Every structure is written in C-alpha cells, then in structure tokens.
Amino acid sequence: MAHRPLRLGFALNFRTTSRVIDDVARVYDEVIDTIAYAEQLGIDSVWVGQHHFDNTDGPFASPLPFLVAAATRTSRITLGTGITTLPLEDPLRLAEDAAVVDALTGGRLHLGLGTGGANLEGFAAFGQSADQRHALFDWKVTALHAALEGRPLVPGADAPRLYPDGTRVRRHLWQAATSIEQAVAAGLAGDGLQQGAFFDPADTGQAPKVAAYLEAHERAHPDDVPRVAVFRFVYAGRDKQTVLREVEPVLGPRLQALADRAALSGNPRLRGLSVREYLDLVPFYGSADDIAERVGSDPAIAAGATDFVANFSYRDDFDAANARARLDVLATRIGPAIGWQPAGALR
C-alpha cells in the first residue's frame, strides 16, 4: 500500500492517589480540558484505556460515559478507546452503549477492543478466568460484529435488532491483536489494528502482525482503507541524557513490574534491563528529532501504520500542565518532524 502521512493521536492514563470522589471528578475534568486543548492544537485523536479496580495501574473503569462528556467540550477530535476489555463485557450491551455514544458524539467514537492483559487480576471479580480471555474475546467480538451490523438478535421473522443503528460503530472498530491469528482475523473483519507500547517487540512481534493484518484486509476488503494505530510511550526533552535523568527515579522502581507484565503477554525481553536499556528498547525519548527518528525507524510503523499514538503516562496524580506541555511538543515539534499536519478526525 502507498504510505500516507501518519495521523497523530495521544493516549492518557488516568491516575490520582486520592480515593475521594470529588478529587477523582476533578481529575476527570482536567483530562477533558486537556483533550479540548489537544483539539485546539489540531491533534487527530485521543485514546483512553479501560483499567478495572484499584489494583491496576491507573484505574479507569468506564471510558464510554467519559467520552460522551469529552464530546460536549470538543467538536472534531476522534474519541477512542485503547482498549475496552471485551472479555469482561456483554457484547450486546456494549453494542447498545457504543451506538448511543456514537449518536451523542456525532460519529466520533472509535471503539478499540482487547483481551485485557492489563486487567488480569480483575477477571475473577467478573466471574471469569483470565486464562480464557482469548477464547472469550473471539466469541464476543463475533457477537459484537453481528449486533452492530443489524443482524437479528434471536431467531424469528420479527426478531429484534440493535437500536440505535450500529453500522457506523461497526466501521470504527479496532482490535489490539496479540497474535498473528488475531491480526489476520481483524483484517478479515475489516476492523482496525492497534499495536501497544511494550507487550511484544516491535520488530519480531508487532511488524509481522501488521503485515499479516494488511494482507488479510486487502484480500477481504480491497476497496476499504486499512487502519493501523501504533502506540508508543513518548518522553520528550532537551536530549536523551536529560530525559534519562528525569525519568530514572520514576521508571527505575517500576521496571520489574513492567517487565513481568510484558512477559505475561509474551515479551520476556524487558527483564533485567537498566532504565537506559529500557528507554533504548521501548519508549521514544530524547529531543523531538530523536523521537522523529525513532518513528521513522520503528519496524511496526514502517510495516504500514496509519496512526502514531503518543502514550503519556503519569506516576501519581494527573498533571494537566505537564500534559499540555507534552502535547505542545507533540503537535509543534514531533508532528511536523514526521510530516504530520493538523487534519480532520478519522472517518
């Protein structure tokens, strides 16, 4: 396929050390203000992840109602989930909720679906086994597709169908594939493909999935444009050494947990790394030019990405001023360095 300039998005982790509901509401409000600011900068999309319960890194249980609130303060920016944990959802209820949110947001909802590698400890609370998450995903995504396509929900001539109409949501589905087989399935279904920040290596893990997805999508949907979003942690600063000094106190204590989480998803390469080695392998860091160089050389992006999503994470309370500063760098320095120009929302 001919490569077009990448669309530019960002992802946010919601964190607050407080359990007071008013403090949580304040953080949500500040995040929505940050999304509105990103829209002013011309950034194409924002993606929020679903992390259940207080034992996850940045708990945020319900992206869809939050995105409705974000839609009231924005008019153009794409509002996406990256991801919704499909094995823990009822696919019909998710279809109904997504169809309503699609109507309320003017078609700006893009629903990203995943198996829930960041929510493994929460499966038991839902009465599910984390070991069955891939099988659960497979049958639930099939049911979700059917509902959104308007197929009868039960047998019979007068069988009910989804309302509101879900066909626009169906066109805006994404799958965060964790295997070649799932990437192929996403392509055959006409869904977009999301590739995350560190669950598997960009070269041996993600690039082959992107290639397999594109081949399957071309075979099944030759008249449609494929969608491949690559998510990467981004730490921008004056230079690599400066960024290393800034993030080492934060990342150092967390590296073991990050490595263990990646290993559960099939990537053991993060174990035993120093902070510098981790930065060289996983995130994009350094000056805007350093980061632009990494974007240009990333194997998964080179394999056929359409969207580059900068993942901004926070250790403690969400810092709106910090988030705005990072968005400024993304939109005014990194974006132009990779050939990006402000454009309309994804359609």
mmCIF file of C-alpha atoms in Angstrom:
data_model
loop_
_atom_site.group_PDB
_atom_site.id
_atom_site.type_symbol
_atom_site.label_atom_id
_atom_site.label_comp_id
_atom_site.label_asym_id
_atom_site.label_seq_id
_atom_site.Cartn_x
_atom_site.Cartn_y
_atom_site.Cartn_z
ATOM 1 C CA MET A 1 0.000 0.000 0.000
ATOM 2 C CA ALA A 2 1.124 3.585 -0.546
ATOM 3 C CA HIS A 3 2.124 5.195 2.720
ATOM 4 C CA ARG A 4 0.297 8.366 3.656
ATOM 5 C CA PRO A 5 1.411 10.859 6.338
ATOM 6 C CA LEU A 6 0.656 9.468 9.772
ATOM 7 C CA ARG A 7 -2.317 10.747 11.704
ATOM 8 C CA LEU A 8 -1.309 11.891 15.174
ATOM 9 C CA GLY A 9 -3.015 10.880 18.404
ATOM 10 C CA PHE A 10 -2.293 10.620 22.101
ATOM 11 C CA ALA A 11 -3.273 8.285 24.909
ATOM 12 C CA LEU A 12 -3.723 9.143 28.560
ATOM 13 C CA ASN A 13 -3.511 7.097 31.726
ATOM 14 C CA PHE A 14 -5.810 8.388 34.456
ATOM 15 C CA ARG A 15 -4.111 8.456 37.824
ATOM 16 C CA THR A 16 -4.890 10.033 41.156
ATOM 17 C CA THR A 17 -3.638 8.997 44.562
ATOM 18 C CA SER A 18 -6.900 10.136 46.167
ATOM 19 C CA ARG A 19 -9.956 7.964 46.709
ATOM 20 C CA VAL A 20 -12.189 10.986 47.430
ATOM 21 C CA ILE A 21 -14.828 11.141 44.709
ATOM 22 C CA ASP A 22 -14.560 14.930 44.333
ATOM 23 C CA ASP A 23 -10.828 14.591 43.673
ATOM 24 C CA VAL A 24 -11.470 11.880 41.100
ATOM 25 C CA ALA A 25 -14.068 14.110 39.422
ATOM 26 C CA ARG A 26 -11.545 16.952 39.343
ATOM 27 C CA VAL A 27 -9.014 14.744 37.551
ATOM 28 C CA TYR A 28 -11.636 13.680 35.007
ATOM 29 C CA ASP A 29 -12.489 17.326 34.414
ATOM 30 C CA GLU A 30 -8.823 18.257 33.949
ATOM 31 C CA VAL A 31 -8.348 15.409 31.489
ATOM 32 C CA ILE A 32 -11.337 16.626 29.453
ATOM 33 C CA ASP A 33 -9.844 20.133 29.406
ATOM 34 C CA THR A 34 -6.603 18.551 28.173
ATOM 35 C CA ILE A 35 -8.449 16.787 25.353
ATOM 36 C CA ALA A 36 -10.059 20.086 24.342
ATOM 37 C CA TYR A 37 -6.599 21.675 24.321
ATOM 38 C CA ALA A 38 -5.302 18.877 22.075
ATOM 39 C CA GLU A 39 -8.131 19.549 19.655
ATOM 40 C CA GLN A 40 -7.113 23.203 19.512
ATOM 41 C CA LEU A 41 -3.605 22.069 18.557
ATOM 42 C CA GLY A 42 -5.067 20.066 15.676
ATOM 43 C CA ILE A 43 -4.236 16.622 17.068
ATOM 44 C CA ASP A 44 -6.346 13.986 15.368
ATOM 45 C CA SER A 45 -7.349 11.597 18.147
ATOM 46 C CA VAL A 46 -7.343 10.763 21.844
ATOM 47 C CA TRP A 47 -7.463 7.211 23.211
ATOM 48 C CA VAL A 48 -8.396 6.214 26.754
ATOM 49 C CA GLY A 49 -7.848 2.763 28.206
ATOM 50 C CA GLN A 50 -10.045 0.685 30.475
ATOM 51 C CA HIS A 51 -8.346 -0.448 33.699
ATOM 52 C CA HIS A 52 -10.638 -2.096 36.231
ATOM 53 C CA PHE A 53 -10.375 -1.711 40.016
ATOM 54 C CA ASP A 54 -7.813 -0.113 42.289
ATOM 55 C CA ASN A 55 -5.128 -2.760 41.808
ATOM 56 C CA THR A 56 -4.417 -1.680 38.232
ATOM 57 C CA ASP A 57 -2.020 0.988 37.021
ATOM 58 C CA GLY A 58 -4.280 3.993 36.588
ATOM 59 C CA PRO A 59 -7.770 2.628 37.276
ATOM 60 C CA PHE A 60 -10.401 3.882 34.844
ATOM 61 C CA ALA A 61 -13.398 1.610 34.565
ATOM 62 C CA SER A 62 -15.793 3.249 32.108
ATOM 63 C CA PRO A 63 -14.412 5.002 29.019
ATOM 64 C CA LEU A 64 -17.709 5.394 27.152
ATOM 65 C CA PRO A 65 -19.535 7.781 29.514
ATOM 66 C CA PHE A 66 -16.322 9.730 29.915
ATOM 67 C CA LEU A 67 -16.009 10.135 26.145
ATOM 68 C CA VAL A 68 -19.564 11.481 25.995
ATOM 69 C CA ALA A 69 -18.528 14.143 28.497
ATOM 70 C CA ALA A 70 -15.417 14.897 26.439
ATOM 71 C CA ALA A 71 -17.582 15.277 23.346
ATOM 72 C CA THR A 72 -19.504 18.151 24.953
ATOM 73 C CA ARG A 73 -16.294 20.238 25.054
ATOM 74 C CA THR A 74 -14.932 19.254 21.657
ATOM 75 C CA SER A 75 -16.217 19.174 18.098
ATOM 76 C CA ARG A 76 -13.698 17.401 15.885
ATOM 77 C CA ILE A 77 -11.175 15.198 17.675
ATOM 78 C CA THR A 78 -11.684 11.444 17.408
ATOM 79 C CA LEU A 79 -12.610 9.855 20.747
ATOM 80 C CA GLY A 80 -11.269 6.322 21.032
ATOM 81 C CA THR A 81 -10.810 3.502 23.497
ATOM 82 C CA GLY A 82 -7.434 1.868 23.634
ATOM 83 C CA ILE A 83 -8.657 -0.522 24.780
ATOM 84 C CA THR A 84 -12.042 -1.735 26.070
ATOM 85 C CA THR A 85 -11.589 -5.128 27.742
ATOM 86 C CA LEU A 86 -14.052 -7.123 25.661
ATOM 87 C CA PRO A 87 -13.865 -10.446 27.598
ATOM 88 C CA LEU A 88 -15.349 -8.643 30.620
ATOM 89 C CA GLU A 89 -18.182 -7.031 28.644
ATOM 90 C CA ASP A 90 -21.558 -8.294 27.496
ATOM 91 C CA PRO A 91 -21.212 -7.804 23.722
ATOM 92 C CA LEU A 92 -24.853 -6.841 23.187
ATOM 93 C CA ARG A 93 -24.835 -4.281 25.988
ATOM 94 C CA LEU A 94 -21.537 -2.909 24.704
ATOM 95 C CA ALA A 95 -23.074 -2.617 21.237
ATOM 96 C CA GLU A 96 -26.045 -0.701 22.655
ATOM 97 C CA ASP A 97 -23.860 1.630 24.700
ATOM 98 C CA ALA A 98 -21.493 2.237 21.789
ATOM 99 C CA ALA A 99 -24.364 3.001 19.415
ATOM 100 C CA VAL A 100 -25.772 5.590 21.833
ATOM 101 C CA VAL A 101 -22.329 7.141 22.378
ATOM 102 C CA ASP A 102 -21.808 7.216 18.617
ATOM 103 C CA ALA A 103 -25.019 9.199 18.236
ATOM 104 C CA LEU A 104 -24.124 11.581 21.076
ATOM 105 C CA THR A 105 -20.608 12.230 19.748
ATOM 106 C CA GLY A 106 -21.582 12.771 16.127
ATOM 107 C CA GLY A 107 -19.829 9.640 14.933
ATOM 108 C CA ARG A 108 -16.512 10.388 16.615
ATOM 109 C CA LEU A 109 -16.382 7.208 18.701
ATOM 110 C CA HIS A 110 -13.728 4.669 17.688
ATOM 111 C CA LEU A 111 -14.031 1.527 19.781
ATOM 112 C CA GLY A 112 -10.777 -0.322 20.402
ATOM 113 C CA LEU A 113 -11.098 -3.861 21.738
ATOM 114 C CA GLY A 114 -8.581 -6.034 23.555
ATOM 115 C CA THR A 115 -8.238 -9.181 25.613
ATOM 116 C CA GLY A 116 -7.359 -7.364 28.844
ATOM 117 C CA GLY A 117 -3.703 -8.044 29.537
ATOM 118 C CA ALA A 118 -3.633 -5.034 31.864
ATOM 119 C CA ASN A 119 -6.639 -6.317 33.831
ATOM 120 C CA LEU A 120 -5.656 -9.913 34.574
ATOM 121 C CA GLU A 121 -6.269 -9.661 38.318
ATOM 122 C CA GLY A 122 -9.784 -8.335 37.717
ATOM 123 C CA PHE A 123 -11.171 -11.312 35.797
ATOM 124 C CA ALA A 124 -12.114 -13.267 38.924
ATOM 125 C CA ALA A 125 -14.236 -10.366 40.178
ATOM 126 C CA PHE A 126 -16.279 -10.681 36.980
ATOM 127 C CA GLY A 127 -16.581 -14.442 37.428
ATOM 128 C CA GLN A 128 -14.231 -15.100 34.510
ATOM 129 C CA SER A 129 -10.874 -16.817 34.127
ATOM 130 C CA ALA A 130 -8.010 -14.756 32.731
ATOM 131 C CA ASP A 131 -6.733 -17.925 31.080
ATOM 132 C CA GLN A 132 -9.873 -17.953 28.941
ATOM 133 C CA ARG A 133 -9.631 -14.320 27.845
ATOM 134 C CA HIS A 134 -8.621 -15.086 24.262
ATOM 135 C CA ALA A 135 -11.454 -17.573 23.735
ATOM 136 C CA LEU A 136 -13.883 -15.128 25.359
ATOM 137 C CA PHE A 137 -12.665 -12.379 23.059
ATOM 138 C CA ASP A 138 -13.156 -14.490 19.936
ATOM 139 C CA TRP A 139 -16.804 -15.324 20.520
ATOM 140 C CA LYS A 140 -17.689 -11.909 21.933
ATOM 141 C CA VAL A 141 -16.169 -9.989 19.036
ATOM 142 C CA THR A 142 -18.199 -12.168 16.661
ATOM 143 C CA ALA A 143 -21.367 -11.360 18.624
ATOM 144 C CA LEU A 144 -20.480 -7.660 18.711
ATOM 145 C CA HIS A 145 -19.942 -7.586 14.953
ATOM 146 C CA ALA A 146 -23.306 -9.260 14.371
ATOM 147 C CA ALA A 147 -25.208 -6.859 16.629
ATOM 148 C CA LEU A 148 -23.600 -3.741 15.155
ATOM 149 C CA GLU A 149 -24.289 -4.974 11.629
ATOM 150 C CA GLY A 150 -28.014 -5.101 12.422
ATOM 151 C CA ARG A 151 -28.427 -8.863 12.281
ATOM 152 C CA PRO A 152 -31.392 -10.454 14.122
ATOM 153 C CA LEU A 153 -30.553 -10.945 17.788
ATOM 154 C CA VAL A 154 -32.679 -14.079 18.147
ATOM 155 C CA PRO A 155 -34.236 -16.433 15.567
ATOM 156 C CA GLY A 156 -37.566 -15.488 14.019
ATOM 157 C CA ALA A 157 -39.084 -13.220 11.421
ATOM 158 C CA ASP A 158 -39.837 -10.496 13.981
ATOM 159 C CA ALA A 159 -36.540 -10.821 15.853
ATOM 160 C CA PRO A 160 -35.255 -7.618 17.466
ATOM 161 C CA ARG A 161 -32.267 -5.768 16.088
ATOM 162 C CA LEU A 162 -29.912 -3.263 17.666
ATOM 163 C CA TYR A 163 -31.202 0.267 18.177
ATOM 164 C CA PRO A 164 -29.811 2.867 17.594
ATOM 165 C CA ASP A 165 -28.224 1.707 14.369
ATOM 166 C CA GLY A 166 -24.700 0.456 14.954
ATOM 167 C CA THR A 167 -23.283 0.355 11.436
ATOM 168 C CA ARG A 168 -21.141 3.452 11.928
ATOM 169 C CA VAL A 169 -19.650 1.990 15.105
ATOM 170 C CA ARG A 170 -19.023 -1.206 13.157
ATOM 171 C CA ARG A 171 -16.868 0.772 10.713
ATOM 172 C CA HIS A 172 -14.949 2.297 13.613
ATOM 173 C CA LEU A 173 -13.930 -0.876 15.467
ATOM 174 C CA TRP A 174 -10.287 -1.690 16.228
ATOM 175 C CA GLN A 175 -8.648 -4.810 17.644
ATOM 176 C CA ALA A 176 -5.473 -4.829 19.740
ATOM 177 C CA ALA A 177 -4.207 -8.098 18.311
ATOM 178 C CA THR A 178 -1.793 -10.132 20.419
ATOM 179 C CA SER A 179 -1.137 -12.850 17.821
ATOM 180 C CA ILE A 180 -0.750 -13.264 14.080
ATOM 181 C CA GLU A 181 -4.042 -15.173 14.021
ATOM 182 C CA GLN A 182 -5.910 -12.349 15.731
ATOM 183 C CA ALA A 183 -4.299 -9.772 13.419
ATOM 184 C CA VAL A 184 -5.491 -11.773 10.427
ATOM 185 C CA ALA A 185 -8.968 -12.045 11.947
ATOM 186 C CA ALA A 186 -9.080 -8.268 12.453
ATOM 187 C CA GLY A 187 -8.100 -7.738 8.822
ATOM 188 C CA LEU A 188 -10.677 -10.180 7.519
ATOM 189 C CA ALA A 189 -13.333 -8.477 9.642
ATOM 190 C CA GLY A 190 -12.401 -5.034 8.324
ATOM 191 C CA ASP A 191 -11.527 -3.751 11.782
ATOM 192 C CA GLY A 192 -8.558 -1.517 12.503
ATOM 193 C CA LEU A 193 -5.438 -2.882 14.191
ATOM 194 C CA GLN A 194 -3.907 -1.461 17.368
ATOM 195 C CA GLN A 195 -0.375 -2.309 18.475
ATOM 196 C CA GLY A 196 0.577 -1.370 22.003
ATOM 197 C CA ALA A 197 3.525 0.199 23.688
ATOM 198 C CA PHE A 198 5.508 -2.736 25.028
ATOM 199 C CA PHE A 199 3.610 -6.039 25.144
ATOM 200 C CA ASP A 200 5.698 -7.500 22.332
ATOM 201 C CA PRO A 201 8.807 -6.408 20.411
ATOM 202 C CA ALA A 202 8.239 -4.013 17.538
ATOM 203 C CA ASP A 203 10.481 -5.991 15.196
ATOM 204 C CA THR A 204 9.774 -9.676 15.797
ATOM 205 C CA GLY A 205 6.317 -9.244 17.339
ATOM 206 C CA GLN A 206 4.396 -6.271 16.027
ATOM 207 C CA ALA A 207 5.719 -5.786 12.478
ATOM 208 C CA PRO A 208 4.725 -9.324 11.402
ATOM 209 C CA LYS A 209 1.233 -8.775 12.795
ATOM 210 C CA VAL A 210 0.896 -5.506 10.889
ATOM 211 C CA ALA A 211 1.981 -7.224 7.665
ATOM 212 C CA ALA A 212 -0.409 -10.145 8.221
ATOM 213 C CA TYR A 213 -3.259 -7.760 9.002
ATOM 214 C CA LEU A 214 -2.673 -5.697 5.863
ATOM 215 C CA GLU A 215 -2.555 -8.781 3.649
ATOM 216 C CA ALA A 216 -5.791 -10.134 5.128
ATOM 217 C CA HIS A 217 -7.519 -6.741 4.927
ATOM 218 C CA GLU A 218 -6.552 -6.296 1.274
ATOM 219 C CA ARG A 219 -7.805 -9.781 0.477
ATOM 220 C CA ALA A 220 -11.168 -9.359 2.209
ATOM 221 C CA HIS A 221 -11.797 -5.622 1.793
ATOM 222 C CA PRO A 222 -9.850 -4.394 -1.239
ATOM 223 C CA ASP A 223 -11.965 -1.256 -1.579
ATOM 224 C CA ASP A 224 -11.565 -0.145 2.060
ATOM 225 C CA VAL A 225 -8.637 1.685 3.624
ATOM 226 C CA PRO A 226 -6.901 -0.300 6.384
ATOM 227 C CA ARG A 227 -6.231 1.303 9.762
ATOM 228 C CA VAL A 228 -3.142 0.554 11.861
ATOM 229 C CA ALA A 229 -2.507 2.537 15.046
ATOM 230 C CA VAL A 230 0.873 2.097 16.755
ATOM 231 C CA PHE A 231 1.027 3.243 20.384
ATOM 232 C CA ARG A 232 4.382 4.246 21.878
ATOM 233 C CA PHE A 233 5.393 5.807 25.182
ATOM 234 C CA VAL A 234 6.940 9.209 24.469
ATOM 235 C CA TYR A 235 9.320 11.094 26.772
ATOM 236 C CA ALA A 236 10.460 14.341 25.174
ATOM 237 C CA GLY A 237 13.138 16.682 26.481
ATOM 238 C CA ARG A 238 16.274 18.572 25.536
ATOM 239 C CA ASP A 239 18.222 15.394 24.789
ATOM 240 C CA LYS A 240 18.383 11.718 25.740
ATOM 241 C CA GLN A 241 20.629 12.234 28.752
ATOM 242 C CA THR A 242 18.352 14.912 30.182
ATOM 243 C CA VAL A 243 15.285 12.702 29.754
ATOM 244 C CA LEU A 244 17.119 9.771 31.349
ATOM 245 C CA ARG A 245 17.866 11.842 34.443
ATOM 246 C CA GLU A 246 14.248 12.983 34.630
ATOM 247 C CA VAL A 247 12.544 9.619 34.244
ATOM 248 C CA GLU A 248 15.014 7.303 36.003
ATOM 249 C CA PRO A 249 13.600 7.954 39.507
ATOM 250 C CA VAL A 250 10.111 7.163 38.184
ATOM 251 C CA LEU A 251 10.843 4.218 35.906
ATOM 252 C CA GLY A 252 13.537 2.550 37.995
ATOM 253 C CA PRO A 253 11.221 1.250 40.748
ATOM 254 C CA ARG A 254 8.596 0.215 38.164
ATOM 255 C CA LEU A 255 10.779 -1.673 35.688
ATOM 256 C CA GLN A 256 10.353 -5.079 37.308
ATOM 257 C CA ALA A 257 6.548 -4.765 37.298
ATOM 258 C CA LEU A 258 6.595 -3.583 33.688
ATOM 259 C CA ALA A 259 8.838 -6.484 32.702
ATOM 260 C CA ASP A 260 6.620 -9.019 34.458
ATOM 261 C CA ARG A 261 3.511 -7.591 32.792
ATOM 262 C CA ALA A 262 5.156 -7.725 29.363
ATOM 263 C CA ALA A 263 6.317 -11.304 29.955
ATOM 264 C CA LEU A 264 2.729 -12.377 30.673
ATOM 265 C CA SER A 265 1.880 -11.194 27.161
ATOM 266 C CA GLY A 266 4.797 -12.999 25.568
ATOM 267 C CA ASN A 267 7.642 -10.459 25.665
ATOM 268 C CA PRO A 268 10.371 -11.537 28.145
ATOM 269 C CA ARG A 269 12.968 -9.153 26.671
ATOM 270 C CA LEU A 270 12.360 -6.436 29.277
ATOM 271 C CA ARG A 271 13.571 -8.463 32.252
ATOM 272 C CA GLY A 272 16.883 -7.422 33.753
ATOM 273 C CA LEU A 273 17.188 -4.178 31.790
ATOM 274 C CA SER A 274 18.567 -0.946 33.182
ATOM 275 C CA VAL A 275 16.468 2.199 32.756
ATOM 276 C CA ARG A 276 18.715 3.305 29.883
ATOM 277 C CA GLU A 277 18.407 -0.079 28.176
ATOM 278 C CA TYR A 278 14.633 0.014 28.593
ATOM 279 C CA LEU A 279 14.446 3.517 27.124
ATOM 280 C CA ASP A 280 16.551 2.473 24.156
ATOM 281 C CA LEU A 281 14.344 -0.550 23.503
ATOM 282 C CA VAL A 282 10.758 0.507 24.235
ATOM 283 C CA PRO A 283 9.791 4.210 24.524
ATOM 284 C CA PHE A 284 10.624 7.038 22.165
ATOM 285 C CA TYR A 285 12.709 9.531 24.140
ATOM 286 C CA GLY A 286 15.042 12.467 23.780
ATOM 287 C CA SER A 287 14.711 15.552 21.609
ATOM 288 C CA ALA A 288 11.933 15.988 19.064
ATOM 289 C CA ASP A 289 14.416 14.998 16.365
ATOM 290 C CA ASP A 290 15.391 11.866 18.333
ATOM 291 C CA ILE A 291 11.756 10.875 18.611
ATOM 292 C CA ALA A 292 11.048 11.614 14.950
ATOM 293 C CA GLU A 293 13.989 9.368 14.038
ATOM 294 C CA ARG A 294 12.522 6.560 16.153
ATOM 295 C CA VAL A 295 9.140 6.993 14.471
ATOM 296 C CA GLY A 296 10.817 6.706 11.099
ATOM 297 C CA SER A 297 12.757 3.570 12.010
ATOM 298 C CA ASP A 298 10.158 1.717 14.074
ATOM 299 C CA PRO A 299 9.526 -1.638 12.346
ATOM 300 C CA ALA A 300 5.820 -1.750 13.156
ATOM 301 C CA ILE A 301 5.244 1.785 11.895
ATOM 302 C CA ALA A 302 7.299 1.099 8.767
ATOM 303 C CA ALA A 303 5.242 -2.043 8.102
ATOM 304 C CA GLY A 304 2.198 0.100 7.341
ATOM 305 C CA ALA A 305 0.934 2.244 10.223
ATOM 306 C CA THR A 306 -1.668 4.904 9.521
ATOM 307 C CA ASP A 307 -1.719 6.400 13.037
ATOM 308 C CA PHE A 308 1.013 7.199 15.546
ATOM 309 C CA VAL A 309 -0.310 7.475 19.108
ATOM 310 C CA ALA A 310 1.918 9.008 21.775
ATOM 311 C CA ASN A 311 1.198 7.409 25.133
ATOM 312 C CA PHE A 312 1.568 9.853 28.022
ATOM 313 C CA SER A 313 1.659 8.113 31.396
ATOM 314 C CA TYR A 314 1.773 9.518 34.904
ATOM 315 C CA ARG A 315 3.158 8.023 38.080
ATOM 316 C CA ASP A 316 0.932 9.824 40.564
ATOM 317 C CA ASP A 317 -1.757 12.476 40.182
ATOM 318 C CA PHE A 318 -2.611 13.603 36.675
ATOM 319 C CA ASP A 319 -0.689 16.801 35.923
ATOM 320 C CA ALA A 320 -2.616 18.952 33.471
ATOM 321 C CA ALA A 321 0.203 21.474 32.973
ATOM 322 C CA ASN A 322 2.640 18.670 32.202
ATOM 323 C CA ALA A 323 0.168 17.079 29.794
ATOM 324 C CA ARG A 324 -0.307 20.349 27.917
ATOM 325 C CA ALA A 325 3.449 20.855 27.657
ATOM 326 C CA ARG A 326 3.848 17.362 26.195
ATOM 327 C CA LEU A 327 1.009 17.976 23.746
ATOM 328 C CA ASP A 328 2.672 21.213 22.661
ATOM 329 C CA VAL A 329 5.869 19.308 21.846
ATOM 330 C CA LEU A 330 3.898 16.582 20.077
ATOM 331 C CA ALA A 331 1.925 18.977 17.883
ATOM 332 C CA THR A 332 4.512 21.689 17.189
ATOM 333 C CA ARG A 333 7.800 19.765 17.061
ATOM 334 C CA ILE A 334 7.429 15.993 16.767
ATOM 335 C CA GLY A 335 4.445 16.046 14.430
ATOM 336 C CA PRO A 336 5.985 18.361 11.844
ATOM 337 C CA ALA A 337 9.265 16.414 12.026
ATOM 338 C CA ILE A 338 7.446 13.263 10.849
ATOM 339 C CA GLY A 339 5.493 15.049 8.122
ATOM 340 C CA TRP A 340 2.245 15.439 10.037
ATOM 341 C CA GLN A 341 -0.115 18.343 9.531
ATOM 342 C CA PRO A 342 -3.298 19.063 11.508
ATOM 343 C CA ALA A 343 -6.258 17.428 9.841
ATOM 344 C CA GLY A 344 -9.834 16.301 10.442
ATOM 345 C CA ALA A 345 -10.979 13.437 12.601
ATOM 346 C CA LEU A 346 -10.810 9.797 11.498
ATOM 347 C CA ARG A 347 -13.762 8.709 9.375
#
